[in-house]
Short mmCIF file of C-alpha atoms in Angstrom, two decimals:
data_model
loop_
_atom_site.label_atom_id
_atom_site.label_comp_id
_atom_site.label_asym_id
_atom_site.label_seq_id
_atom_site.Cartn_x
_atom_site.Cartn_y
_atom_site.Cartn_z
CA MET A 1 85.91 -3.18 -42.35
CA ALA A 2 87.75 -4.54 -39.38
CA GLU A 3 90.15 -7.40 -39.68
CA THR A 4 88.93 -10.69 -38.38
CA GLY A 5 90.48 -14.03 -37.61
CA VAL A 6 92.08 -15.80 -34.72
CA TRP A 7 95.01 -13.40 -34.56
CA HIS A 8 92.94 -10.24 -34.45
CA ASP A 9 90.16 -11.56 -32.23
CA TYR A 10 92.00 -13.58 -29.62
CA LEU A 11 95.80 -13.53 -29.79
CA LEU A 12 96.35 -9.79 -30.10
CA PRO A 13 94.11 -8.86 -27.14
CA LEU A 14 95.75 -11.64 -25.14
CA LEU A 15 99.25 -10.36 -25.90
CA LEU A 16 98.19 -6.78 -25.16
CA THR A 17 96.74 -7.84 -21.83
CA ILE A 18 99.91 -9.70 -20.94
CA GLY A 19 101.85 -6.57 -21.85
CA TYR A 20 99.66 -4.40 -19.60
CA VAL A 21 99.98 -6.89 -16.76
CA LEU A 22 103.76 -6.83 -17.05
CA ALA A 23 103.72 -3.03 -17.23
CA ILE A 24 102.03 -3.01 -13.82
CA ALA A 25 103.64 -6.04 -12.17
CA VAL A 26 107.28 -5.29 -12.95
CA PRO A 27 107.27 -1.73 -11.54
CA MET A 28 105.31 -3.15 -8.61
CA MET A 29 108.09 -5.63 -7.86
CA LEU A 30 110.65 -2.85 -8.07
CA ALA A 31 108.50 -0.73 -5.77
CA VAL A 32 108.36 -3.59 -3.28
CA GLY A 33 112.14 -3.85 -3.38
CA ALA A 34 112.54 -0.11 -3.02
CA LEU A 35 110.04 -0.07 -0.16
CA SER A 36 112.04 -2.65 1.77
CA TYR A 37 115.07 -0.35 1.48
CA VAL A 38 113.25 2.92 2.19
CA GLU A 39 111.51 1.39 5.17
CA ARG A 40 114.76 0.34 6.77
CA LYS A 41 116.23 3.78 6.13
CA VAL A 42 113.20 5.46 7.70
CA TRP A 43 113.37 3.27 10.80
CA ALA A 44 117.07 3.92 11.03
CA ALA A 45 116.51 7.67 10.86
CA MET A 46 113.80 7.49 13.52
CA GLN A 47 115.99 5.41 15.80
CA LEU A 48 119.15 7.48 15.17
CA ARG A 49 120.91 4.70 13.29
CA ARG A 50 122.32 4.68 9.78
CA GLY A 51 120.47 1.73 8.27
CA PRO A 52 121.72 -0.17 5.21
CA ASN A 53 124.69 1.77 3.81
CA VAL A 54 127.13 -0.76 2.38
CA VAL A 55 125.77 -2.14 -0.91
CA GLY A 56 125.80 0.56 -3.57
CA PRO A 57 125.64 4.32 -2.94
CA PHE A 58 123.80 4.95 0.38
CA GLY A 59 123.00 1.25 0.40
CA VAL A 60 120.30 1.58 -2.28
CA LEU A 61 121.18 -1.78 -3.79
CA GLN A 62 120.57 -3.53 -0.48
CA PHE A 63 117.27 -4.96 -1.72
CA LEU A 64 119.03 -6.61 -4.66
CA ALA A 65 121.53 -8.20 -2.31
CA ASP A 66 118.69 -9.37 -0.06
CA GLY A 67 116.77 -10.75 -3.02
CA LEU A 68 119.83 -12.63 -4.28
CA LYS A 69 120.40 -14.05 -0.82
CA MET A 70 116.79 -15.29 -0.61
CA VAL A 71 116.96 -16.95 -4.02
CA LEU A 72 120.27 -18.66 -3.33
CA LYS A 73 119.38 -19.99 0.10
CA GLU A 74 118.08 -23.52 0.36
CA THR A 75 114.32 -23.91 0.75
CA ILE A 76 113.77 -26.40 3.52
CA ILE A 77 110.49 -28.28 3.67
CA PRO A 78 109.92 -29.87 7.08
CA ALA A 79 109.47 -33.65 7.09
CA GLY A 80 106.05 -33.46 8.78
CA ALA A 81 104.76 -30.71 6.52
CA ASN A 82 102.02 -31.05 3.96
CA ARG A 83 104.23 -30.44 0.91
CA ALA A 84 101.72 -29.15 -1.61
CA LEU A 85 100.01 -26.75 0.77
CA PHE A 86 103.31 -25.69 2.31
CA ILE A 87 104.57 -24.51 -1.08
CA MET A 88 101.19 -23.10 -2.11
CA ALA A 89 100.82 -20.75 0.88
CA PRO A 90 103.55 -18.19 0.03
CA ILE A 91 102.49 -18.27 -3.62
CA ILE A 92 98.92 -17.37 -2.61
CA THR A 93 100.09 -14.49 -0.42
CA PHE A 94 102.36 -13.15 -3.12
CA SER A 95 99.92 -13.39 -6.00
CA LEU A 96 97.09 -11.83 -3.97
CA GLY A 97 99.37 -8.87 -3.35
CA LEU A 98 99.70 -8.43 -7.11
CA VAL A 99 96.24 -9.21 -8.55
CA GLY A 100 94.60 -6.34 -6.66
CA TRP A 101 96.46 -3.86 -8.87
CA ALA A 102 94.36 -4.92 -11.85
CA VAL A 103 91.59 -2.52 -10.84
CA ILE A 104 93.59 0.37 -9.32
CA PRO A 105 93.23 3.49 -11.50
CA PHE A 106 96.59 5.29 -11.68
CA ASP A 107 95.12 8.15 -13.65
CA LYS A 108 91.81 8.93 -15.27
CA HIS A 109 90.95 5.69 -17.13
CA LEU A 110 94.55 4.48 -16.79
CA VAL A 111 93.53 1.13 -15.39
CA LEU A 112 93.92 -2.46 -16.50
CA ALA A 113 90.33 -3.55 -15.77
CA ASP A 114 87.70 -0.86 -15.21
CA LEU A 115 85.30 -3.04 -13.22
CA ASN A 116 81.86 -1.86 -12.18
CA VAL A 117 82.46 -3.53 -8.84
CA GLY A 118 86.11 -2.55 -8.51
CA ILE A 119 85.93 -1.73 -4.83
CA LEU A 120 84.25 -5.05 -4.04
CA TYR A 121 86.95 -6.84 -6.02
CA LEU A 122 89.63 -5.17 -3.90
CA PHE A 123 87.73 -5.99 -0.72
CA ALA A 124 87.48 -9.62 -1.82
CA ILE A 125 91.21 -9.75 -2.59
CA SER A 126 92.14 -8.29 0.77
CA SER A 127 89.81 -10.71 2.56
CA LEU A 128 91.50 -13.63 0.80
CA GLY A 129 94.90 -12.64 2.19
CA VAL A 130 94.20 -14.64 5.31
CA TYR A 131 94.40 -17.92 3.38
CA GLY A 132 98.10 -17.69 2.66
CA ILE A 133 98.77 -17.33 6.36
CA ILE A 134 96.30 -19.87 7.68
CA ILE A 135 97.40 -22.52 5.15
CA ALA A 136 101.06 -21.83 5.92
CA GLY A 137 100.41 -22.27 9.61
CA TRP A 138 98.57 -25.52 9.19
CA ALA A 139 100.81 -27.04 6.52
CA SER A 140 103.97 -26.35 8.55
CA ASN A 141 102.83 -28.85 11.17
CA SER A 142 104.35 -26.73 13.92
CA LYS A 143 102.75 -25.34 17.05
CA TYR A 144 104.17 -21.86 16.75
CA ALA A 145 103.21 -21.56 13.12
CA PHE A 146 99.71 -22.85 13.86
CA LEU A 147 99.17 -20.46 16.78
CA GLY A 148 100.33 -17.58 14.62
CA SER A 149 97.98 -18.50 11.82
CA LEU A 150 95.00 -18.90 14.18
CA ARG A 151 95.60 -15.45 15.61
CA SER A 152 95.90 -14.07 12.14
CA ALA A 153 92.65 -15.62 10.97
CA ALA A 154 90.74 -14.13 13.91
CA GLN A 155 92.43 -10.78 13.51
CA MET A 156 91.88 -10.36 9.79
CA VAL A 157 88.24 -11.46 9.93
CA SER A 158 87.59 -8.99 12.76
CA TYR A 159 89.12 -5.97 11.09
CA GLU A 160 87.60 -6.77 7.72
CA VAL A 161 84.22 -5.97 9.26
CA SER A 162 85.18 -2.39 10.04
CA ILE A 163 86.91 -1.96 6.66
CA GLY A 164 83.64 -3.12 5.09
CA PHE A 165 81.69 -0.40 6.91
CA VAL A 166 84.27 2.22 5.93
CA ILE A 167 83.90 1.21 2.30
CA VAL A 168 80.09 1.30 2.54
CA THR A 169 80.24 4.82 3.98
CA VAL A 170 82.40 6.03 1.11
CA LEU A 171 80.09 4.29 -1.37
CA LEU A 172 77.11 6.14 0.10
CA CYS A 173 78.80 9.42 -0.74
CA VAL A 174 79.74 8.27 -4.25
CA GLY A 175 76.78 6.21 -5.47
CA SER A 176 78.97 3.81 -7.45
CA LEU A 177 81.27 0.87 -6.86
CA ASN A 178 83.60 1.89 -9.65
CA LEU A 179 87.00 3.17 -8.47
CA ASN A 180 87.08 5.80 -11.22
CA ASP A 181 83.74 7.17 -10.02
CA ILE A 182 84.96 7.17 -6.43
CA VAL A 183 87.89 9.40 -7.36
CA GLU A 184 85.74 11.63 -9.58
CA ALA A 185 83.31 12.17 -6.71
CA GLN A 186 86.10 13.76 -4.68
CA LYS A 187 86.63 16.60 -7.14
CA GLY A 188 85.12 19.11 -4.75
CA LEU A 189 86.42 17.78 -1.46
CA TRP A 190 88.61 14.81 -0.64
CA PHE A 191 86.71 12.37 1.52
CA PHE A 192 89.21 12.36 4.37
CA ILE A 193 87.87 15.75 5.49
CA PRO A 194 84.14 14.97 5.85
CA LEU A 195 84.79 11.33 6.76
CA PHE A 196 87.82 11.87 8.96
CA PRO A 197 86.88 9.29 11.65
CA MET A 198 86.41 6.67 8.93
CA PHE A 199 89.79 7.60 7.48
CA VAL A 200 91.41 6.89 10.85
CA ILE A 201 89.50 3.62 11.25
CA TYR A 202 90.46 2.57 7.72
CA PHE A 203 94.13 3.28 8.31
CA ILE A 204 94.27 1.35 11.58
CA SER A 205 92.27 -1.55 10.13
CA ALA A 206 94.63 -1.62 7.16
CA LEU A 207 97.51 -2.01 9.60
CA ALA A 208 95.68 -5.00 11.09
CA GLU A 209 94.85 -6.46 7.67
CA THR A 210 98.48 -6.39 6.60
CA ASN A 211 99.67 -7.76 9.96
CA ARG A 212 101.81 -4.73 10.63
CA THR A 213 102.92 -3.33 13.95
CA PRO A 214 101.16 -2.73 16.32
CA PHE A 215 99.04 -5.65 15.05
CA ASP A 216 101.78 -8.06 14.00
CA LEU A 217 100.66 -10.75 16.44
CA PRO A 218 100.76 -13.49 13.77
CA GLU A 219 104.54 -13.07 13.71
CA ALA A 220 105.17 -11.94 17.29
CA GLU A 221 108.82 -12.93 17.28
CA GLY A 222 109.02 -12.48 21.05
CA GLU A 223 106.58 -15.29 21.84
CA LEU A 224 105.90 -17.26 18.65
CA VAL A 225 109.43 -17.07 17.17
CA ALA A 226 108.07 -15.84 13.85
CA GLY A 227 104.55 -17.26 13.89
CA TYR A 228 103.37 -18.70 10.60
CA GLN A 229 106.74 -18.02 8.92
CA VAL A 230 108.80 -20.07 11.34
CA GLU A 231 109.29 -23.09 9.08
CA TYR A 232 109.88 -21.10 5.91
CA SER A 233 113.27 -20.34 4.47
CA GLY A 234 114.86 -19.06 1.30
CA ILE A 235 112.59 -17.88 -1.49
CA SER A 236 109.42 -19.31 0.06
CA TRP A 237 109.97 -16.98 3.02
CA GLY A 238 110.90 -14.25 0.56
CA LEU A 239 107.56 -14.60 -1.20
CA PHE A 240 105.79 -14.00 2.12
CA MET A 241 107.80 -10.82 2.64
CA LEU A 242 107.21 -9.62 -0.91
CA GLY A 243 103.51 -10.38 -0.60
CA GLU A 244 103.30 -8.46 2.66
CA TYR A 245 104.93 -5.40 1.14
CA ALA A 246 102.85 -5.64 -2.03
CA ASN A 247 99.77 -5.74 0.19
CA ILE A 248 100.89 -2.66 2.10
CA ILE A 249 101.31 -0.75 -1.14
CA LEU A 250 97.93 -2.02 -2.37
CA LEU A 251 96.05 -0.95 0.77
CA SER A 252 97.85 2.41 0.72
CA GLY A 253 96.76 2.85 -2.88
CA LEU A 254 93.19 1.98 -1.87
CA CYS A 255 93.42 4.52 0.96
CA THR A 256 94.50 7.13 -1.59
CA ILE A 257 91.55 6.29 -3.81
CA LEU A 258 88.96 6.19 -1.03
CA PHE A 259 90.02 9.22 0.98
CA LEU A 260 92.82 11.21 -0.62
CA GLY A 261 91.31 11.85 -4.03
CA GLY A 262 93.31 9.34 -6.11
CA TRP A 263 94.97 11.04 -9.05
CA LEU A 264 93.35 14.44 -8.39
CA PRO A 265 95.72 17.35 -7.68
CA PRO A 266 95.36 18.96 -4.22
CA PHE A 267 94.32 22.30 -5.68
CA ARG A 268 92.69 22.64 -9.04
CA VAL A 269 94.80 25.64 -10.11
CA GLU A 270 97.54 26.13 -12.66
CA PRO A 271 100.84 24.79 -11.32
CA PHE A 272 99.22 21.76 -9.72
CA THR A 273 97.19 20.73 -12.75
CA TYR A 274 100.33 20.54 -14.93
CA VAL A 275 101.57 17.54 -12.95
CA PRO A 276 100.16 14.30 -14.40
CA GLY A 277 97.66 12.39 -12.28
CA VAL A 278 99.92 9.35 -12.00
CA VAL A 279 102.44 11.43 -10.09
CA TRP A 280 99.81 12.68 -7.65
CA PHE A 281 98.53 9.16 -7.14
CA LEU A 282 101.99 7.75 -6.47
CA LEU A 283 102.93 10.67 -4.21
CA LYS A 284 99.81 10.26 -2.07
CA THR A 285 100.34 6.51 -1.89
CA ALA A 286 103.92 7.12 -0.80
CA VAL A 287 102.70 9.39 1.99
CA VAL A 288 100.35 6.68 3.27
CA ILE A 289 103.13 4.07 3.05
CA PHE A 290 105.35 6.41 5.05
CA ALA A 291 102.67 6.50 7.74
CA PHE A 292 102.71 2.68 7.77
CA THR A 293 106.48 2.76 8.29
CA TRP A 294 106.22 5.48 10.89
CA THR A 295 103.79 3.48 13.05
CA ARG A 296 106.05 0.44 12.86
CA ALA A 297 109.02 2.44 14.12
CA THR A 298 106.97 4.04 16.90
CA LEU A 299 104.44 1.68 18.46
CA PRO A 300 104.80 -1.47 20.57
CA ARG A 301 102.73 -4.58 19.83
CA TYR A 302 99.16 -4.96 21.06
CA ARG A 303 98.14 -7.75 23.36
CA TYR A 304 95.70 -10.23 21.81
CA ASP A 305 92.70 -9.29 23.99
CA GLN A 306 93.35 -5.60 23.38
CA LEU A 307 93.40 -6.27 19.65
CA MET A 308 90.04 -8.04 19.77
CA ARG A 309 88.56 -5.36 22.02
CA LEU A 310 89.65 -2.62 19.65
CA GLY A 311 88.23 -4.44 16.64
CA TRP A 312 84.87 -5.52 17.99
CA LYS A 313 84.07 -3.11 20.81
CA VAL A 314 85.49 0.12 19.46
CA PHE A 315 85.79 0.07 15.67
CA LEU A 316 82.67 -1.93 14.89
CA PRO A 317 80.23 0.30 16.86
CA ALA A 318 82.08 3.47 15.86
CA SER A 319 82.06 2.69 12.15
CA LEU A 320 78.43 1.53 12.30
CA ALA A 321 77.42 4.75 14.07
CA TRP A 322 79.29 6.90 11.56
CA LEU A 323 77.69 4.96 8.71
CA VAL A 324 74.19 5.67 10.05
CA LEU A 325 75.14 9.29 10.69
CA THR A 326 76.48 9.70 7.15
CA ALA A 327 73.38 8.12 5.64
CA ALA A 328 71.13 10.37 7.73
CA ALA A 329 73.08 13.50 6.84
CA LEU A 330 73.09 12.66 3.13
CA HIS A 331 69.36 12.08 3.23
CA LEU A 332 68.39 15.09 5.36
CA PHE A 333 70.50 17.66 3.53
CA GLY A 334 69.82 16.21 0.10
CA TRP A 335 73.50 15.48 -0.54
CA LEU A 336 72.85 12.07 -1.99
CA PRO A 337 74.70 11.53 -5.27
CA GLU A 338 72.44 12.37 -8.19
CA LYS A 339 72.44 8.96 -9.79
CA VAL A 340 71.05 7.33 -6.65
CA ALA A 341 68.62 10.11 -5.85
CA GLY A 342 67.18 9.91 -9.36
CA GLY A 343 66.72 6.15 -9.38
CA MET B 1 81.54 -16.62 -27.85
CA ILE B 2 83.62 -19.78 -28.16
CA ILE B 3 85.94 -18.49 -25.44
CA GLN B 4 82.95 -18.04 -23.12
CA THR B 5 81.82 -21.58 -23.82
CA ILE B 6 85.26 -23.01 -23.10
CA VAL B 7 85.57 -20.98 -19.89
CA PHE B 8 82.09 -22.06 -18.83
CA TYR B 9 82.92 -25.74 -19.22
CA VAL B 10 86.26 -25.36 -17.45
CA LEU B 11 84.60 -23.60 -14.51
CA ALA B 12 81.67 -25.98 -14.41
CA VAL B 13 83.88 -29.07 -14.48
CA MET B 14 86.11 -27.58 -11.79
CA THR B 15 83.08 -26.75 -9.63
CA VAL B 16 81.63 -30.23 -9.86
CA GLY B 17 85.06 -31.84 -9.51
CA SER B 18 85.97 -29.91 -6.39
CA GLY B 19 82.48 -30.61 -5.04
CA LEU B 20 83.22 -34.32 -5.42
CA ALA B 21 86.64 -33.83 -3.85
CA VAL B 22 84.99 -32.18 -0.83
CA ILE B 23 83.18 -35.36 0.07
CA SER B 24 85.87 -37.80 -1.03
CA SER B 25 88.96 -36.22 0.57
CA ARG B 26 90.27 -38.15 3.54
CA ASN B 27 91.64 -35.07 5.24
CA PRO B 28 88.91 -32.66 6.43
CA VAL B 29 91.19 -29.66 5.90
CA HIS B 30 91.62 -30.67 2.27
CA SER B 31 87.82 -30.97 2.06
CA VAL B 32 87.38 -27.38 3.21
CA LEU B 33 90.03 -26.17 0.78
CA PHE B 34 88.23 -27.94 -2.06
CA LEU B 35 85.00 -26.33 -0.88
CA ILE B 36 86.72 -22.96 -1.22
CA LEU B 37 87.82 -23.90 -4.74
CA ALA B 38 84.20 -24.79 -5.54
CA PHE B 39 83.06 -21.35 -4.26
CA PHE B 40 85.66 -19.69 -6.43
CA ASN B 41 84.61 -21.49 -9.55
CA SER B 42 80.96 -20.71 -8.94
CA ALA B 43 81.93 -17.06 -8.55
CA GLY B 44 83.58 -17.39 -11.94
CA LEU B 45 80.34 -18.78 -13.35
CA PHE B 46 78.47 -15.75 -11.98
CA VAL B 47 80.95 -13.45 -13.69
CA LEU B 48 80.29 -15.28 -16.96
CA MET B 49 76.59 -14.51 -16.50
CA ASP B 50 77.46 -10.80 -16.03
CA ALA B 51 76.34 -11.01 -12.40
CA GLU B 52 79.58 -9.51 -11.12
CA PHE B 53 78.02 -8.17 -7.91
CA VAL B 54 76.81 -11.61 -6.83
CA ALA B 55 80.19 -13.10 -7.76
CA MET B 56 82.10 -10.61 -5.60
CA ILE B 57 79.71 -11.02 -2.68
CA LEU B 58 80.10 -14.80 -2.97
CA VAL B 59 83.87 -14.44 -2.68
CA ILE B 60 83.74 -11.86 0.11
CA VAL B 61 81.13 -13.55 2.27
CA TYR B 62 81.69 -17.25 1.66
CA VAL B 63 85.37 -17.47 0.81
CA GLY B 64 86.58 -14.48 2.80
CA ALA B 65 84.60 -14.99 5.99
CA VAL B 66 82.53 -18.16 6.30
CA ALA B 67 85.11 -20.58 4.89
CA VAL B 68 87.89 -18.98 6.96
CA LEU B 69 85.98 -19.66 10.15
CA PHE B 70 85.11 -23.12 8.86
CA LEU B 71 88.76 -23.85 8.17
CA PHE B 72 89.64 -22.40 11.57
CA VAL B 73 87.33 -24.87 13.31
CA VAL B 74 88.20 -27.89 11.16
CA MET B 75 91.93 -27.35 11.68
CA MET B 76 91.47 -27.40 15.44
CA LEU B 77 89.16 -30.41 15.51
CA ASP B 78 90.65 -33.68 16.62
CA VAL B 79 89.01 -35.86 13.99
CA ASP B 80 89.32 -39.62 14.15
CA PHE B 81 89.63 -40.48 10.47
CA ALA B 82 89.23 -44.24 10.90
CA LYS B 83 85.97 -43.77 12.77
CA LEU B 84 84.68 -41.34 10.17
CA ARG B 85 85.37 -43.74 7.35
CA ALA B 86 83.74 -46.61 9.20
CA GLY B 87 80.46 -44.66 9.27
CA PHE B 88 80.58 -43.85 5.58
CA ILE B 89 78.94 -47.06 4.32
CA GLN B 90 76.37 -46.92 7.08
CA TYR B 91 75.16 -43.43 6.12
CA LEU B 92 75.51 -43.93 2.38
CA PRO B 93 71.92 -45.16 1.76
CA ILE B 94 70.35 -42.21 3.62
CA GLY B 95 72.54 -39.76 1.75
CA ALA B 96 71.74 -41.41 -1.55
CA VAL B 97 67.99 -41.25 -0.85
CA VAL B 98 68.15 -37.54 0.08
CA GLY B 99 70.24 -36.82 -3.02
CA ALA B 100 67.87 -38.75 -5.25
CA ILE B 101 64.84 -36.88 -3.86
CA LEU B 102 66.49 -33.50 -4.44
CA LEU B 103 67.48 -34.47 -7.96
CA ALA B 104 63.99 -35.73 -8.74
CA GLU B 105 62.45 -32.51 -7.42
CA LEU B 106 64.79 -30.37 -9.50
CA ILE B 107 63.99 -32.38 -12.61
CA LEU B 108 60.25 -32.04 -11.90
CA VAL B 109 60.48 -28.28 -11.41
CA PHE B 110 62.45 -27.69 -14.58
CA ALA B 111 60.43 -30.18 -16.63
CA SER B 112 57.13 -28.61 -15.54
CA GLY B 113 58.06 -25.43 -17.41
CA SER B 114 57.34 -23.06 -14.52
CA ILE B 115 60.90 -21.80 -14.80
CA ASP B 116 61.51 -20.68 -18.32
CA ILE B 117 65.07 -19.49 -18.58
CA SER B 118 64.67 -18.26 -22.10
CA LYS B 119 61.91 -15.81 -21.19
CA PRO B 120 62.92 -13.25 -18.57
CA ALA B 121 59.70 -11.34 -19.30
CA LYS B 122 57.85 -13.70 -16.98
CA MET B 123 59.48 -12.12 -13.95
CA ALA B 124 57.46 -9.92 -11.60
CA MET B 125 59.35 -6.78 -12.62
CA PRO B 126 59.70 -5.35 -16.09
CA MET B 127 63.34 -5.87 -17.00
CA PRO B 128 65.37 -2.69 -17.49
CA ASP B 129 67.81 -2.60 -20.35
CA PRO B 130 70.92 -4.39 -19.05
CA ALA B 131 73.15 -1.92 -20.85
CA GLN B 132 71.60 1.00 -18.92
CA VAL B 133 71.47 -0.37 -15.40
CA GLN B 134 74.33 -2.09 -13.60
CA ASN B 135 73.27 -5.26 -11.86
CA THR B 136 74.35 -3.82 -8.50
CA GLU B 137 71.87 -1.00 -8.95
CA ALA B 138 69.16 -3.30 -10.28
CA LEU B 139 69.54 -5.66 -7.31
CA GLY B 140 69.49 -2.75 -4.86
CA ASN B 141 66.38 -1.25 -6.44
CA ILE B 142 64.47 -4.52 -6.23
CA LEU B 143 65.74 -5.54 -2.80
CA TYR B 144 65.20 -2.24 -1.02
CA THR B 145 61.92 -1.21 -2.63
CA ASN B 146 59.87 -4.26 -3.58
CA TYR B 147 61.22 -6.61 -0.95
CA ALA B 148 62.24 -4.20 1.81
CA TYR B 149 60.15 -5.92 4.50
CA LEU B 150 61.39 -9.39 3.60
CA PHE B 151 64.92 -8.07 3.65
CA GLN B 152 64.41 -6.60 7.11
CA ILE B 153 62.88 -9.85 8.35
CA ALA B 154 65.84 -11.81 7.00
CA GLY B 155 68.11 -9.44 8.89
CA LEU B 156 66.12 -9.97 12.09
CA VAL B 157 66.29 -13.76 11.70
CA LEU B 158 70.06 -13.54 11.38
CA LEU B 159 70.24 -11.25 14.41
CA VAL B 160 68.23 -13.71 16.47
CA ALA B 161 70.50 -16.55 15.35
CA MET B 162 73.55 -14.52 16.31
CA ILE B 163 72.22 -13.61 19.74
CA GLY B 164 71.17 -17.22 20.25
CA ALA B 165 74.66 -18.48 19.46
CA ILE B 166 76.19 -15.98 21.87
CA VAL B 167 73.74 -16.83 24.66
CA LEU B 168 74.32 -20.57 24.20
CA THR B 169 78.10 -20.38 24.26
CA HIS B 170 78.75 -17.48 26.59
CA ARG B 171 79.75 -18.35 30.10
CA ALA B 172 80.83 -15.87 32.73
CA ARG B 173 83.92 -17.36 34.28
CA VAL B 174 84.72 -16.37 37.84
CA GLY B 175 88.19 -15.64 39.07
CA VAL B 176 89.47 -14.33 35.74
CA LYS B 177 91.41 -11.08 35.82
CA ARG B 178 90.27 -8.75 33.10
CA GLN B 179 91.57 -5.43 31.97
CA ARG B 180 88.96 -2.74 32.61
CA ILE B 181 89.98 0.28 30.62
CA ALA B 182 87.38 2.54 32.28
CA ASP B 183 88.71 1.70 35.75
CA GLN B 184 92.24 2.39 34.65
CA VAL B 185 91.29 5.72 33.17
CA ALA B 186 89.22 6.69 36.23
CA ARG B 187 92.08 5.97 38.63
CA ARG B 188 93.56 9.11 40.18
CA PRO B 189 96.92 9.61 41.90
CA LYS B 190 95.26 10.18 45.26
CA ASP B 191 93.71 6.69 45.16
CA ALA B 192 96.99 5.03 44.33
CA VAL B 193 99.84 7.06 45.81
CA ARG B 194 100.35 8.26 49.36
CA LEU B 195 103.30 9.92 50.97
CA THR B 196 104.07 8.72 54.46
CA ASP B 197 106.77 9.25 57.01
CA VAL B 198 107.80 5.74 57.94
CA LYS B 199 109.02 5.60 61.53
CA PRO B 200 111.83 3.20 62.31
CA GLY B 201 110.60 -0.18 63.40
CA GLU B 202 106.98 0.42 62.47
CA GLY B 203 106.79 -0.05 58.69
CA ALA B 204 104.05 1.32 56.52
CA SER B 205 100.68 -0.12 55.69
CA TRP B 206 98.02 1.20 53.36
CA LYS B 207 95.12 0.19 55.54
CA SER B 208 96.39 1.79 58.76
CA ASP B 209 94.54 5.06 58.04
#
């Protein structure tokens, strides 16, 4: 006979959930800090510089120093700004970077919320990211910030379309919207091999979704000063940065799940299967994040018309064509996932 | 169960409240933001009904795409607030009449008993066991088998609307320099570069050949 009562029915699950959330969010924040350090080191190595090397051994504590600086600096709210929205914008960006992790499976069934529509949830979260930027741009009451946010809105809506088609293509091969099922379906072959063009399109669209070089037009410090961030200072600016990095890690994790087999080991033989799935997942995610860093150190910024051309005239038709091709191949060769074929 | 009830009332009150705020806000940008809040809360209501697919699609399509473009346009509009407010009283009777008609129709439909919420068996399809079939699958099965033609027609209607919007707004401007990638790729050194011996006092000109 199970215990009943308010404690057992409501409070305990609530406390457990809060515990799980903290167990994901706190390492995430540390990862964001570490990423900001690693990224600067990687750029430095690629540009033959030394990067941060003063605070702590090899400069590893640089992110703590940066964080402290951001917290201690004064947050200035411009006189003409819309106060409530101005403060809300970085909070939205930051929290959207975190809530996506609720459905990411780190290992088999090691997930906070095993949603049936997990992939749609992630897609929804990533499509909401534009609000932080567009609200920031408008609430700042500044031309540069507004121009940056308008560019960003157009950019993110455009590239979301191709990400949507990429996700649909993967779903066709899986037959489920559950992230666990998506990883399980790659037991035989990771999807980046049969769906290689979609993998490339996803990666480039993810760069555009996170406003990273070569698609960092919303910031474009050369022409828009810093775009939507121009009026932000102190911790409100810091939240934008943290949110951006959290989003990069999130989309890299999604890339791992969609194309690189999530927690699955690369070869299903002895020495590889000893390593726990979490390690494989984190390693693969780290590789994708490194690619993000690599592109930022290598590529110059796109021009706005080139960005739109790439999104609408190249990626949209290409992903649509590959989607039709995939569907046709699955149907003709009878490769449709069993669950769908049966129903 | 009590938690569900509380959550339902919170979401419902928020939905209606933000709906009211949409029409009563003085700033149109605030109106759109309240509209987004209303979408969110209705998505929450769908989740409560175990219709998680519809909820996610509502967020992706309406909040993630439609409302962004809406916000985009409203932010750039130069709205004269005083003029807008002056018209409010003038249009109030018409709006009230339309609202009253809609409300009366809804009451009539529900009171007539043709929609019986408590009996799902009245639907055209036999209901599968909800525990066996996810609602994504169930929706897909119905939409792409029973209503495939209607679905296709809906798609065509949208396509026509899209093409219509493009045709109406597209204008070919003359005298604009555009980047033509194909031309750039097709360009060869012999079209662009020429080696010449320039004689003193003559200069070089491309067109002399």
